[in-house]
Every structure is written in structure tokens, then in C-alpha cells.
PDB file of C-alpha atoms in Angstrom:
ATOM      1  CA  MET A   1     -18.846   5.663   1.570  1.00 75.00           C
ATOM      2  CA  ASP A   2     -16.033   8.245   1.596  1.00 86.00           C
ATOM      3  CA  VAL A   3     -12.463   7.789   0.345  1.00 91.00           C
ATOM      4  CA  PHE A   4     -11.033   7.180   3.811  1.00 90.00           C
ATOM      5  CA  SER A   5     -13.486   4.366   4.590  1.00 87.00           C
ATOM      6  CA  ARG A   6     -13.073   2.769   1.154  1.00 91.00           C
ATOM      7  CA  THR A   7      -9.292   2.607   1.551  1.00 92.00           C
ATOM      8  CA  PHE A   8      -8.997   2.080   5.319  1.00 92.00           C
ATOM      9  CA  LEU A   9     -11.060  -1.096   5.564  1.00 89.00           C
ATOM     10  CA  PRO A  10      -9.166  -3.038   2.841  1.00 91.00           C
ATOM     11  CA  ALA A  11      -5.808  -1.877   4.265  1.00 91.00           C
ATOM     12  CA  ALA A  12      -6.842  -3.050   7.736  1.00 91.00           C
ATOM     13  CA  ALA A  13      -7.973  -6.407   6.337  1.00 90.00           C
ATOM     14  CA  GLU A  14      -4.684  -6.780   4.442  1.00 89.00           C
ATOM     15  CA  ALA A  15      -2.790  -6.133   7.689  1.00 88.00           C
ATOM     16  CA  GLY A  16      -4.781  -8.913   9.358  1.00 89.00           C
ATOM     17  CA  LEU A  17      -6.317  -6.662  11.995  1.00 90.00           C
ATOM     18  CA  ALA A  18      -9.329  -7.978  13.887  1.00 89.00           C
ATOM     19  CA  VAL A  19     -12.668  -6.257  13.303  1.00 89.00           C
ATOM     20  CA  GLN A  20     -12.858  -5.400  17.016  1.00 90.00           C
ATOM     21  CA  THR A  21      -9.485  -3.645  16.849  1.00 88.00           C
ATOM     22  CA  VAL A  22     -10.458  -1.687  13.742  1.00 89.00           C
ATOM     23  CA  SER A  23     -13.806  -0.601  15.167  1.00 89.00           C
ATOM     24  CA  ARG A  24     -12.185   0.401  18.455  1.00 90.00           C
ATOM     25  CA  HIS A  25      -9.566   2.648  16.803  1.00 91.00           C
ATOM     26  CA  MET A  26     -11.795   3.998  14.016  1.00 91.00           C
ATOM     27  CA  PRO A  27     -13.339   6.930  15.994  1.00 91.00           C
ATOM     28  CA  VAL A  28      -9.868   8.229  16.880  1.00 92.00           C
ATOM     29  CA  PHE A  29      -8.700   7.936  13.266  1.00 94.00           C
ATOM     30  CA  ARG A  30     -11.884   9.634  12.013  1.00 92.00           C
ATOM     31  CA  ARG A  31     -11.203  12.669  14.205  1.00 93.00           C
ATOM     32  CA  CYS A  32      -7.669  12.986  12.806  1.00 94.00           C
ATOM     33  CA  VAL A  33      -8.032  12.155   9.112  1.00 93.00           C
ATOM     34  CA  GLY A  34     -10.224  13.889   6.562  1.00 89.00           C
ATOM     35  CA  SER A  35     -12.847  11.950   4.645  1.00 87.00           C
ATOM     36  CA  GLY A  36     -11.059  12.590   1.336  1.00 90.00           C
ATOM     37  CA  ASP A  37      -7.670  11.278   2.447  1.00 91.00           C
ATOM     38  CA  ALA A  38      -6.753   7.804   1.158  1.00 92.00           C
ATOM     39  CA  THR A  39      -5.112   5.225   3.406  1.00 94.00           C
ATOM     40  CA  ILE A  40      -1.686   3.910   2.393  1.00 92.00           C
ATOM     41  CA  LEU A  41      -0.957   1.682   5.380  1.00 93.00           C
ATOM     42  CA  VAL A  42      -2.565   0.452   8.603  1.00 95.00           C
ATOM     43  CA  THR A  43      -0.480  -1.795  10.829  1.00 94.00           C
ATOM     44  CA  ARG A  44       0.363  -2.754  14.367  1.00 93.00           C
ATOM     45  CA  CYS A  45       3.665  -1.448  15.647  1.00 93.00           C
ATOM     46  CA  SER A  46       5.651  -1.170  18.845  1.00 92.00           C
ATOM     47  CA  ARG A  47       8.154   1.258  20.306  1.00 90.00           C
ATOM     48  CA  PRO A  48      11.633  -0.315  20.494  1.00 87.00           C
ATOM     49  CA  ASP A  49      12.687   2.145  23.192  1.00 80.00           C
ATOM     50  CA  ARG A  50       9.544   1.476  25.326  1.00 72.00           C
ATOM     51  CA  PRO A  51       8.464  -2.153  24.821  1.00 63.00           C
ATOM     52  CA  VAL A  52       6.075  -2.390  27.790  1.00 62.00           C
ATOM     53  CA  THR A  53       3.956   0.728  27.213  1.00 66.00           C
ATOM     54  CA  GLY A  54       1.223  -0.997  25.214  1.00 69.00           C
ATOM     55  CA  ASP A  55       0.140  -1.788  21.672  1.00 84.00           C
ATOM     56  CA  TYR A  56       0.234   0.813  18.920  1.00 92.00           C
ATOM     57  CA  LEU A  57      -1.684   1.087  15.675  1.00 94.00           C
ATOM     58  CA  LEU A  58      -0.109   3.156  12.898  1.00 96.00           C
ATOM     59  CA  LEU A  59      -2.151   4.786  10.130  1.00 96.00           C
ATOM     60  CA  LEU A  60      -0.376   6.362   7.177  1.00 95.00           C
ATOM     61  CA  THR A  61      -2.364   8.338   4.610  1.00 94.00           C
ATOM     62  CA  HIS A  62      -1.246  10.531   1.751  1.00 91.00           C
ATOM     63  CA  ARG A  63      -1.284  13.534   4.105  1.00 92.00           C
ATOM     64  CA  ARG A  64      -1.046  12.322   7.714  1.00 94.00           C
ATOM     65  CA  LEU A  65       0.634   9.942  10.113  1.00 96.00           C
ATOM     66  CA  VAL A  66      -1.571   8.928  13.054  1.00 96.00           C
ATOM     67  CA  VAL A  67      -0.496   6.544  15.818  1.00 95.00           C
ATOM     68  CA  THR A  68      -2.826   5.365  18.564  1.00 94.00           C
ATOM     69  CA  GLN A  69      -1.856   3.522  21.724  1.00 91.00           C
ATOM     70  CA  GLN A  70      -3.850   0.964  23.679  1.00 86.00           C
ATOM     71  CA  THR A  71      -2.605   0.449  27.206  1.00 79.00           C
ATOM     72  CA  ARG A  72      -1.962  -3.120  28.276  1.00 75.00           C
ATOM     73  CA  LEU A  73      -3.555  -3.056  31.693  1.00 74.00           C
ATOM     74  CA  LEU A  74      -6.825  -1.150  31.191  1.00 73.00           C
ATOM     75  CA  HIS A  75      -6.977  -1.303  27.375  1.00 76.00           C
ATOM     76  CA  ARG A  76      -7.541   2.441  27.159  1.00 85.00           C
ATOM     77  CA  LEU A  77      -7.064   4.151  23.823  1.00 90.00           C
ATOM     78  CA  ARG A  78      -5.111   7.348  23.472  1.00 90.00           C
ATOM     79  CA  LEU A  79      -3.760   9.338  20.582  1.00 93.00           C
ATOM     80  CA  HIS A  80       0.033   9.094  20.548  1.00 93.00           C
ATOM     81  CA  LEU A  81       0.912  11.010  17.367  1.00 94.00           C
ATOM     82  CA  ASN A  82      -1.141  12.989  14.871  1.00 95.00           C
ATOM     83  CA  THR A  83       0.823  15.003  12.327  1.00 94.00           C
ATOM     84  CA  GLU A  84       0.894  15.975   8.705  1.00 94.00           C
ATOM     85  CA  LEU A  85       3.635  14.301   6.688  1.00 93.00           C
ATOM     86  CA  ARG A  86       5.130  17.636   5.680  1.00 91.00           C
ATOM     87  CA  GLU A  87       5.650  18.476   9.376  1.00 93.00           C
ATOM     88  CA  LEU A  88       7.862  15.425   9.892  1.00 93.00           C
ATOM     89  CA  SER A  89      11.592  15.739   9.419  1.00 93.00           C
ATOM     90  CA  ASN A  90      14.454  13.291   9.184  1.00 93.00           C
ATOM     91  CA  VAL A  91      12.154  10.382   8.305  1.00 94.00           C
ATOM     92  CA  THR A  92      14.143   7.161   8.063  1.00 94.00           C
ATOM     93  CA  TRP A  93      13.319   3.492   7.951  1.00 95.00           C
ATOM     94  CA  SER A  94      15.410   0.383   7.799  1.00 94.00           C
ATOM     95  CA  PRO A  95      13.962  -2.860   6.457  1.00 94.00           C
ATOM     96  CA  ASP A  96      15.349  -6.072   7.899  1.00 93.00           C
ATOM     97  CA  PRO A  97      14.066  -9.175   6.069  1.00 91.00           C
ATOM     98  CA  ARG A  98      15.947 -11.511   8.441  1.00 92.00           C
ATOM     99  CA  LEU A  99      13.977 -10.229  11.434  1.00 92.00           C
ATOM    100  CA  GLN A 100      10.883  -9.632   9.269  1.00 93.00           C
ATOM    101  CA  SER A 101      10.579  -6.067  10.493  1.00 94.00           C
ATOM    102  CA  VAL A 102      10.970  -2.435   9.521  1.00 95.00           C
ATOM    103  CA  GLU A 103      12.115   0.179  12.001  1.00 95.00           C
ATOM    104  CA  MET A 104      10.797   3.630  11.179  1.00 95.00           C
ATOM    105  CA  ALA A 105      11.859   6.881  12.831  1.00 95.00           C
ATOM    106  CA  ALA A 106      10.798  10.489  12.346  1.00 95.00           C
ATOM    107  CA  THR A 107      11.189  13.769  14.158  1.00 95.00           C
ATOM    108  CA  ALA A 108       7.875  15.460  14.923  1.00 92.00           C
ATOM    109  CA  ILE A 109       7.357  19.201  14.754  1.00 91.00           C
ATOM    110  CA  ASP A 110       7.874  19.469  18.539  1.00 91.00           C
ATOM    111  CA  GLY A 111      11.396  18.032  18.131  1.00 92.00           C
ATOM    112  CA  ILE A 112      10.683  14.635  19.666  1.00 92.00           C
ATOM    113  CA  ARG A 113      12.194  11.701  17.796  1.00 94.00           C
ATOM    114  CA  GLU A 114       9.599   8.948  17.387  1.00 93.00           C
ATOM    115  CA  ARG A 115      10.663   5.359  16.670  1.00 94.00           C
ATOM    116  CA  PHE A 116       8.362   2.511  15.671  1.00 95.00           C
ATOM    117  CA  LEU A 117       9.033  -1.142  14.930  1.00 95.00           C
ATOM    118  CA  ILE A 118       6.692  -2.784  12.424  1.00 94.00           C
ATOM    119  CA  ARG A 119       6.797  -6.569  12.315  1.00 93.00           C
ATOM    120  CA  THR A 120       5.632  -8.549   9.297  1.00 91.00           C
ATOM    121  CA  SER A 121       4.689 -12.197   8.937  1.00 89.00           C
ATOM    122  CA  HIS A 122       6.755 -12.825   5.803  1.00 87.00           C
ATOM    123  CA  PRO A 123      10.082 -11.430   4.451  1.00 88.00           C
ATOM    124  CA  LYS A 124       8.398 -10.332   1.193  1.00 90.00           C
ATOM    125  CA  GLN A 125       6.113  -8.050   3.192  1.00 91.00           C
ATOM    126  CA  VAL A 126       9.181  -6.190   4.441  1.00 94.00           C
ATOM    127  CA  TRP A 127       9.925  -5.058   0.888  1.00 93.00           C
ATOM    128  CA  GLN A 128       6.262  -4.203   0.250  1.00 93.00           C
ATOM    129  CA  LEU A 129       6.315  -2.054   3.367  1.00 94.00           C
ATOM    130  CA  ASP A 130       9.568  -0.454   2.224  1.00 94.00           C
ATOM    131  CA  ALA A 131       7.933   0.422  -1.114  1.00 93.00           C
ATOM    132  CA  LEU A 132       4.890   1.951   0.621  1.00 92.00           C
ATOM    133  CA  LEU A 133       7.076   4.091   2.873  1.00 93.00           C
ATOM    134  CA  ASN A 134       9.159   5.125  -0.120  1.00 92.00           C
ATOM    135  CA  GLN A 135       5.996   6.159  -1.961  1.00 89.00           C
ATOM    136  CA  ALA A 136       4.724   8.143   1.010  1.00 89.00           C
ATOM    137  CA  PHE A 137       7.909   9.919   2.041  1.00 89.00           C
ATOM    138  CA  ARG A 138      10.377  10.046  -0.844  1.00 80.00           C
ATOM    139  CA  THR A 139       8.245  10.493  -3.942  1.00 65.00           C
ATOM    140  CA  ARG A 140       5.611  12.780  -2.433  1.00 54.00           C
ATOM    141  CA  LEU A 141       7.757  14.955  -0.204  1.00 47.00           C
ATOM    142  CA  ARG A 142      10.584  16.806  -1.857  1.00 48.00           C
ATOM    143  CA  PRO A 143      12.820  19.298  -0.127  1.00 49.00           C
ATOM    144  CA  PRO A 144      12.029  22.937  -0.996  1.00 47.00           C
ATOM    145  CA  GLY A 145      15.279  23.268  -2.972  1.00 45.00           C
ATOM    146  CA  ALA A 146      14.297  20.448  -5.314  1.00 45.00           C
ATOM    147  CA  ARG A 147      11.274  22.399  -6.542  1.00 41.00           C
ATOM    148  CA  VAL A 148      13.345  25.379  -7.754  1.00 42.00           C
ATOM    149  CA  VAL A 149      13.738  25.213 -11.520  1.00 43.00           C
ATOM    150  CA  ALA A 150      15.611  28.483 -11.995  1.00 43.00           C
ATOM    151  CA  SER A 151      16.178  31.698 -10.123  1.00 44.00           C
ATOM    152  CA  ILE A 152      15.227  35.051 -11.573  1.00 54.00           C
ATOM    153  CA  GLY A 153      18.841  36.206 -11.747  1.00 52.00           C
ATOM    154  CA  ASP A 154      20.045  33.091 -13.633  1.00 49.00           C
ATOM    155  CA  ALA A 155      21.047  33.553 -17.238  1.00 51.00           C
ATOM    156  CA  PRO A 156      19.604  31.111 -19.767  1.00 51.00           C
ATOM    157  CA  ALA A 157      21.845  28.136 -20.524  1.00 50.00           C
ATOM    158  CA  ALA A 158      22.548  29.376 -24.070  1.00 49.00           C
ATOM    159  CA  ALA A 159      23.772  32.757 -22.778  1.00 48.00           C
ATOM    160  CA  ARG A 160      26.253  31.372 -20.260  1.00 47.00           C
ATOM    161  CA  PRO A 161      29.896  31.862 -21.303  1.00 49.00           C
ATOM    162  CA  GLY A 162      31.850  28.794 -22.207  1.00 48.00           C
ATOM    163  CA  MET A 163      28.806  26.773 -23.103  1.00 45.00           C
ATOM    164  CA  PHE A 164      29.050  25.620 -26.722  1.00 45.00           C
ATOM    165  CA  ALA A 165      30.659  28.878 -27.817  1.00 46.00           C
ATOM    166  CA  PRO A 166      32.030  28.754 -31.361  1.00 47.00           C
ATOM    167  CA  SER A 167      35.824  28.873 -31.546  1.00 48.00           C
ATOM    168  CA  TRP A 168      36.404  30.712 -34.880  1.00 48.00           C
TER     169      TRP A 168
END
């Protein structure tokens, strides 16, 4: 069993997803996610701006965000979003323990702002979800400027004037 399967199935069980739902969405997820990519989160979600378009299933791995949609009338599956995390910009989420939900938004590489509402069954799960999103987006993805330690033209700290210079 590969890494994706070993991590996807327990995450789906933790989310309380039915086996039929998991098996129905699994072929779509398999086409999008590599076998070595570990699952962080699998959950149902909805679109707050389009509440009647159908049910969505969100998969977050260490590298990708994949969202599938099942239409309400004919129960057809379609891929809604498939992107690498580094291609997302302006990723925000707002946990609301009173409503037992987390609203997540991100701008895809094509410039479209995607919004998803994830409902939980208990207020403590809101903070667990917040921690998972923090792990996926804040600790793993750093802006390019944060990786710069020093520029070539920078003088060493000891050679900079005014820094611990003796005053004899």
C-alpha cells in the first residue's frame, strides 16, 4: 500500500465519510495526487457563494489541494480544483467555533478566488482544522523573501559601522 492510500483512508474515516463516498471519489483523487504524497485532510465542504451547486469533497495533501464536486440532481462527479499548494496565493481561513465551521479562501493560479465552507460536528474540531491548515499553509510555504539569509553585497555584521565599535 502506498503513502497516499495509507494516509487517505484513515483521514477519510476520521472525517466520518461513508465508504461509498470515498470509493466514488478515489479514482479522481488518484489521478491528481501522487502515490508518495501524504494526506493531511479529507472533508466535505460547500461553497458559500453557490450553495445549491452540489456537494464538494476537499483533499489537502502536503503538495496539493484537490476539490471534487458531486452534482445534486444526477450525482455526477467532476473535478472542481486541482492545484499545487505553491500555486495558491492569498490563502486565508477563518475559524468560527460558534458556528462550528471554518471558511477557507484561496486564489488559484488562473486568478479565480475560491471559497469553501467546512462544517465540523464539534467546536474542538474547528481548532484542529485550524491547526492542520496552519501546518499546510503557514509552516510549509514561506514567501521567497523569507528564505534569503544574506545578499552577496551585504557586509558581515561585525564589519558594519556603528555596531559595537569601541569608543576609545
